Coordinates of C-alpha atoms in Angstrom, one line a residue:
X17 CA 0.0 0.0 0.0
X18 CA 0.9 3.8 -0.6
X19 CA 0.5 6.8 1.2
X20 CA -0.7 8.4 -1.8
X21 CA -0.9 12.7 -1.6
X22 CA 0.6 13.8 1.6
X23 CA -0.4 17.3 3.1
X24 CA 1.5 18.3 6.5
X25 CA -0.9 20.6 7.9
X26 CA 1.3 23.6 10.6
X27 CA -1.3 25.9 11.8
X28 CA 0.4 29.0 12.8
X29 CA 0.2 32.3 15.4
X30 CA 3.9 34.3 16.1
X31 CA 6.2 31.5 15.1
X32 CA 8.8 33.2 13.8
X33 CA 11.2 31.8 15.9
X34 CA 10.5 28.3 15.4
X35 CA 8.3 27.8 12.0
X36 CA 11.6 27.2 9.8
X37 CA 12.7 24.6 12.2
X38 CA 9.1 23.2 11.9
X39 CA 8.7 23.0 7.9
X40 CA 12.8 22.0 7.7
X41 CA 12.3 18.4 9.9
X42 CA 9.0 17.6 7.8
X43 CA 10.7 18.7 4.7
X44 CA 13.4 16.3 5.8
X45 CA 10.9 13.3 7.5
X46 CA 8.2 13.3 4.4
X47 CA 10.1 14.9 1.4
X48 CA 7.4 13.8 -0.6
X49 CA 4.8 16.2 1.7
X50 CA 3.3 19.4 0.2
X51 CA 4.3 21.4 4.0
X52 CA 1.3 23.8 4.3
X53 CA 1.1 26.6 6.9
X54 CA -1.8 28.6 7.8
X55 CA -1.2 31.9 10.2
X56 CA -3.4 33.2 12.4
X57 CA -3.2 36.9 12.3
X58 CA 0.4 36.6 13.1
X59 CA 2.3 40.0 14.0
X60 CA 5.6 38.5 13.1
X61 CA 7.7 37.4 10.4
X62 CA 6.4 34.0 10.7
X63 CA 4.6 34.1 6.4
X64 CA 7.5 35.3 5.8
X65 CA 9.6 33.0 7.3
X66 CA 7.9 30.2 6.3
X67 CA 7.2 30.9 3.1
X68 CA 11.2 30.9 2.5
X69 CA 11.6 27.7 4.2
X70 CA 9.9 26.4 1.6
X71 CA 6.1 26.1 3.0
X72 CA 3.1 27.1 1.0
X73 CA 1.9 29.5 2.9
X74 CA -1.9 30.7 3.4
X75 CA -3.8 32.4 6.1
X76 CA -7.1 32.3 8.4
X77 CA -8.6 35.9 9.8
X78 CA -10.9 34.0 12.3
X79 CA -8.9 33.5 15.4
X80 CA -8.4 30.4 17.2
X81 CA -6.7 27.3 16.1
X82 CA -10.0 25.7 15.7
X83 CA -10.8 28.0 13.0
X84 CA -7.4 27.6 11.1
X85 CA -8.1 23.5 11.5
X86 CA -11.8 24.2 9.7
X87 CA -9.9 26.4 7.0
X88 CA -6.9 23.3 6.2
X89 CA -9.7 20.7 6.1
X90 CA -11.9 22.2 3.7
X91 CA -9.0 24.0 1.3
X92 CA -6.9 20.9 1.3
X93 CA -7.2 17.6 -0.5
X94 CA -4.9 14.7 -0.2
X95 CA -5.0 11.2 0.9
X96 CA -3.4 11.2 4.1
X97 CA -2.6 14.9 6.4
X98 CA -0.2 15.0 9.1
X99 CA -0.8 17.9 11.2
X100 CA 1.3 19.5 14.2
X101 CA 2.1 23.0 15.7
X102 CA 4.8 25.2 14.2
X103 CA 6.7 25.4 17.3
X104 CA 9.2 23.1 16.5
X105 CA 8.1 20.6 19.8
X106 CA 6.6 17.7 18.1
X107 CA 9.1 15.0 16.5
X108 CA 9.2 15.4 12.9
X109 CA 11.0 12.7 12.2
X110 CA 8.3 10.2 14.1
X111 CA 6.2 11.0 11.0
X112 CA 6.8 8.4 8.4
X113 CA 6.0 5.9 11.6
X114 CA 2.9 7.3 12.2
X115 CA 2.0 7.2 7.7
X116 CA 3.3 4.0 7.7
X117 CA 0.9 2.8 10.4
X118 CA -2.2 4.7 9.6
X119 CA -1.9 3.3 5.9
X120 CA -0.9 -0.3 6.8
X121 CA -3.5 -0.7 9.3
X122 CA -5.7 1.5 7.4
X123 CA -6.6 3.3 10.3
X124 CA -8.2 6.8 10.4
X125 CA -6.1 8.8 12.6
X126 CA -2.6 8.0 14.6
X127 CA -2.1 9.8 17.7
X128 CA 1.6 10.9 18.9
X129 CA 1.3 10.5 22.1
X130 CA 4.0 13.0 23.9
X131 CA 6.9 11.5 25.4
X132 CA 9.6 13.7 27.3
X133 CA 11.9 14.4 30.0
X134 CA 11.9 18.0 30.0
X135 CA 10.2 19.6 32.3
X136 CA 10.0 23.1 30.8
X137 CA 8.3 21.8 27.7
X138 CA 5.7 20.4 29.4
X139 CA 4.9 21.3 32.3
X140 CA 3.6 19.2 35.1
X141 CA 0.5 21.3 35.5
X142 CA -0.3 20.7 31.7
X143 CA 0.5 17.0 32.7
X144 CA -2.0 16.9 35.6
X145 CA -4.8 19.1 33.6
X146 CA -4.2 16.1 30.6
X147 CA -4.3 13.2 32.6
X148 CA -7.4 14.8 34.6
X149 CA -9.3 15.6 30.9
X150 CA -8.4 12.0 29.9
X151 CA -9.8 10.6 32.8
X152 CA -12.9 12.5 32.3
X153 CA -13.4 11.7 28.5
X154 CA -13.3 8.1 29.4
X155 CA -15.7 8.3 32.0
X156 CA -17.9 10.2 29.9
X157 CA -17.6 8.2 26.2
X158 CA -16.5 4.7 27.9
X159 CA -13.1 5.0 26.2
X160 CA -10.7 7.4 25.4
X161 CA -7.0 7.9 24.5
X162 CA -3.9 8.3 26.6
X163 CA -3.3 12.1 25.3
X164 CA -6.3 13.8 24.6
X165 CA -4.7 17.2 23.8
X166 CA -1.5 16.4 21.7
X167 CA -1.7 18.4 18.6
X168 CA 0.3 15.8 16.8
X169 CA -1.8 13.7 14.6
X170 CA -2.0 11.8 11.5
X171 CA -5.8 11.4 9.4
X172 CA -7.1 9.7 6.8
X173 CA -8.8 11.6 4.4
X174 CA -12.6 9.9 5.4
X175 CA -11.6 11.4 8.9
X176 CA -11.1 14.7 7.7
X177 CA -13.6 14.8 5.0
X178 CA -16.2 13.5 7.4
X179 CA -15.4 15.9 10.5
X180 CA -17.3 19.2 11.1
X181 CA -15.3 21.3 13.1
X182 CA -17.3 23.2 15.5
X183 CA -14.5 24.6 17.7
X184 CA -12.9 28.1 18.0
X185 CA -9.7 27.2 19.4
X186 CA -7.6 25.1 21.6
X187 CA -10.3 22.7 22.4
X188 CA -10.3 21.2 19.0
X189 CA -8.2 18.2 19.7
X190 CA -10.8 17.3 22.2
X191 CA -13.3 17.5 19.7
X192 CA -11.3 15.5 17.5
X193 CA -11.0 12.9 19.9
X194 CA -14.8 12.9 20.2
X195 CA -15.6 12.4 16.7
X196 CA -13.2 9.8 16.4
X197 CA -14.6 8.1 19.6
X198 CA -18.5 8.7 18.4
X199 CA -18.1 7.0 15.1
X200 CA -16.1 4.3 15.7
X201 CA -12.9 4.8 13.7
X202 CA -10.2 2.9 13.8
X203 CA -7.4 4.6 15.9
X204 CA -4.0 4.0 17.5
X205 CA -1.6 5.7 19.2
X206 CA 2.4 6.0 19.1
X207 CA 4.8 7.9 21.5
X208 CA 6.6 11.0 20.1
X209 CA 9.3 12.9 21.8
X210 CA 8.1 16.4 22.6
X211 CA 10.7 18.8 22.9
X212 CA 10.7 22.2 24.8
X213 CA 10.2 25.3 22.3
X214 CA 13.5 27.2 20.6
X215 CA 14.3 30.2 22.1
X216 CA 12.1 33.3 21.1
X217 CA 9.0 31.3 20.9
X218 CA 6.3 31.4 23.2
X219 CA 3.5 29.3 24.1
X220 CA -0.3 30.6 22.9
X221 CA -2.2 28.3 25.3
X222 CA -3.4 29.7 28.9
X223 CA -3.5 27.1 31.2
X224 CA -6.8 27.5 33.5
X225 CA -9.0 29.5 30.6
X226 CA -8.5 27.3 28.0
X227 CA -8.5 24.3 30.3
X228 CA -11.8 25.6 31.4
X229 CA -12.8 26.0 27.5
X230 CA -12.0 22.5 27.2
X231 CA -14.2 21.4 29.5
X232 CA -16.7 23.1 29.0
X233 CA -16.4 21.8 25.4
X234 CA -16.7 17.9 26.6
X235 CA -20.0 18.5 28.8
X236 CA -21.4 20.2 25.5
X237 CA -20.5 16.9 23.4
X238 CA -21.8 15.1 25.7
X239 CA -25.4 16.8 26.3
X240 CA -25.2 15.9 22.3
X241 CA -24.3 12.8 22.1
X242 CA -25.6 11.4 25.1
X243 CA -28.9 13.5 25.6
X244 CA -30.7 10.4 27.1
X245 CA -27.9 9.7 30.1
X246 CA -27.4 14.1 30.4
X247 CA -30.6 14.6 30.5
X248 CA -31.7 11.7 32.6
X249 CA -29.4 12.6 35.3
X250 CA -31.0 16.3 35.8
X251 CA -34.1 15.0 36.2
X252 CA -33.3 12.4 38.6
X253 CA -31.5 14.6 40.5
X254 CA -34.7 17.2 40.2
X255 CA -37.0 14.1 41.2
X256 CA -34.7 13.5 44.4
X257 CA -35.0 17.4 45.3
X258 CA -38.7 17.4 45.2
X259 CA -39.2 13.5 47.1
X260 CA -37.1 15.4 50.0
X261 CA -39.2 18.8 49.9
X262 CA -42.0 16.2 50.0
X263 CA -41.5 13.7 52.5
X264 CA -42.2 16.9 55.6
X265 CA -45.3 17.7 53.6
X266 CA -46.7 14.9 53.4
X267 CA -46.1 13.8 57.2
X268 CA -48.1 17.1 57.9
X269 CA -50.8 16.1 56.0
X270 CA -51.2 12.8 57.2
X271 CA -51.3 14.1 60.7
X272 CA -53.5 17.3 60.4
X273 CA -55.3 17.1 56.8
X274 CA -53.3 20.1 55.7
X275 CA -50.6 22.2 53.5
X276 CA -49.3 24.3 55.5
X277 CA -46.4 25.5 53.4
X278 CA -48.5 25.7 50.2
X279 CA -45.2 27.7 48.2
X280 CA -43.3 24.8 48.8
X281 CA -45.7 22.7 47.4
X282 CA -45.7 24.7 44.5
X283 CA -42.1 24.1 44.0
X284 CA -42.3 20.5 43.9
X285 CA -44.8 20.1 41.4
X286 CA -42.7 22.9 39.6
X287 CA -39.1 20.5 39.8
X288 CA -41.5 17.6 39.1
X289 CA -43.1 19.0 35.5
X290 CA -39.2 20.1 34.9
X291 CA -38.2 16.8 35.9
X292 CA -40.4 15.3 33.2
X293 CA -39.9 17.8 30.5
X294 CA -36.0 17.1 30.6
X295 CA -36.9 13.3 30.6
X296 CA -38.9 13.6 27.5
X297 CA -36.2 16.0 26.2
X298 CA -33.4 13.5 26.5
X299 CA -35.7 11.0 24.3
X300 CA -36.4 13.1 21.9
X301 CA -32.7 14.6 21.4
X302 CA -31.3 10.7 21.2
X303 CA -33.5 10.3 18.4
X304 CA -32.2 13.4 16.6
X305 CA -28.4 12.7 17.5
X306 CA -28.8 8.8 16.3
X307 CA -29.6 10.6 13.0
X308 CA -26.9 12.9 12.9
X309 CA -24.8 10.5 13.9
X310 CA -26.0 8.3 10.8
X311 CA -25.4 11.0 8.3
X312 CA -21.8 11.4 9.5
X313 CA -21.0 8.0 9.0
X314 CA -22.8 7.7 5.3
X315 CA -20.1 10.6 5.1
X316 CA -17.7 9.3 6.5
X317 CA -18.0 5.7 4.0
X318 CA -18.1 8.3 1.0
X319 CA -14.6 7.8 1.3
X320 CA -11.7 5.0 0.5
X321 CA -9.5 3.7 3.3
X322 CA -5.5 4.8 3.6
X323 CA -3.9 3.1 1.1
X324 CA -6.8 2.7 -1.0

């Protein structure tokens, strides 16, 4: 089997410092790649710079790196896309491993998983705030992979063909992750070395906001693709609320044949009609999200398998 069209896909904000290093190792790793770079409103050198590195060299006005990822999936076509930061952290030269295996096993995407001894390039906060995610992901989906937010990975053309990217910005690998998990694609995953970032550059991601961003990200996937189990849980726990409110009520009626506290009884009929309505809401949005989740996989068989 063959590889076909390669595309490495560098998404780019102020990486002028390390975006020649970047293209240079996947020039060197896949010399048969077409090494594209999208910047982000960059107020640097980095076009520049990587436009005489060799890169073609194109650019996204929306900010966020979940916008650029939108922009490369829909302007680029080829049969298998690597894609990475352009801050020179990610191995480049782990890349025809992670081609080879996508292709051979005909897999949809290859995670590089990051492997590294240096504390400064990532950070055991980061560590924590990844392990924690991961851990949360596989709670919430059943199964999940061992490095959730590595921004190293290698697709299949279905995958990327097939993906609608909803996110703004760092919490697109998540998504990615999610889609892969939703429709069943075969995945695997290989360690990388990850290496701290040349000197000049500077890291984009903010720790607790976009950490937050990413959370709040997986609860929204998962009020959509499990509407039934979201929703079911509010209203049990809206059920639970009102039995409690209840149970004194309904002692004092026994014993004296009266409401007393007739605003709390209003309440629980209030949590219980919510109770239901979020019940019947779950049903109804499983029905919708089985759907959706049929017409993304009729997309995502539109296409042929790596190596193909």
């Amino acid at each position: 089997m063959t590889a076909g069209r390669i595309a490495v896909l560098l998404p780019c904000y102020n990486e002028e410092a390390a975006i020649a290093r970047t293209v240079e190792g996947f020039r060197a790793a896949l010399p048969e790649a077409t090494i594209y770079v999208y910047d982000n409103n960059s107020s640097d050198r980095t076009m520049a710079v990587a436009a005489a590195a060799g890169a073609v060299v194109r650019s996204e006005r929306r900010q966020g790196k979940g916008a650029v990822v939108r922009r490369m999936f829909a302007d680029i076509d080829a049969d298998v896309y690597v894609m990475a930061d352009g801050d020179a952290t990610y191995e480049a030269g782990a890349a025809p491993r992670l081609v080879d295996l996508l292709v051979r096993d005909q897999l949809d995407m290859v995670v590089g998983t990051r492997v590294t001894e240096i504390a400064a390039a990532y950070r055991a906060g980061h560590q924590f705030g990844n392990k924690l995610l991961t851990g949360l992901l596989t709670r919430m989906f059943g199964q999940s992979f061992s490095d959730i937010l590595t921004g190293y990975r290698v697709f299949s053309r279905r995958f990327v063909k097939s993906f609608p990217v909803l996110s703004a910005g760092f919490e697109i690998e998540t998504e990615i992750s999610i889609h892969a998990l939703e429709l069943a694609m075969p995945c695997a995953e290989l360690p990388t070395a990850y290496y701290d970032r040349p000197e000049g550059s500077t890291s984009k991601l903010s720790t607790y906001a976009d950490g937050w961003r990413i959370l709040w990200t997986m609860v929204a996937l998962y009020r959509s693709e499990r509407p039934v189990t979201f929703f079911g849980a509010i209203a049990i726990v809206l059920l639970l609320v009102a039995a409690l409110l209840a149970v004194p009520l309904a002692i004092t009626y026994m014993h004296t044949g009266l409401v007393p506290r007739f605003p709390t009884a209003v309440l629980i009929t209030g949590l219980t009609i919510v109770a239901v309505l979020c019940a019947f809401s779950g049903l109804i949005l499983d029905t919708v999200t089985k759907g959706r989740r049929e017409i993304k996989r009729l997309m995502y068989l539109q296409h042929p398998a790596p190596g193909e």
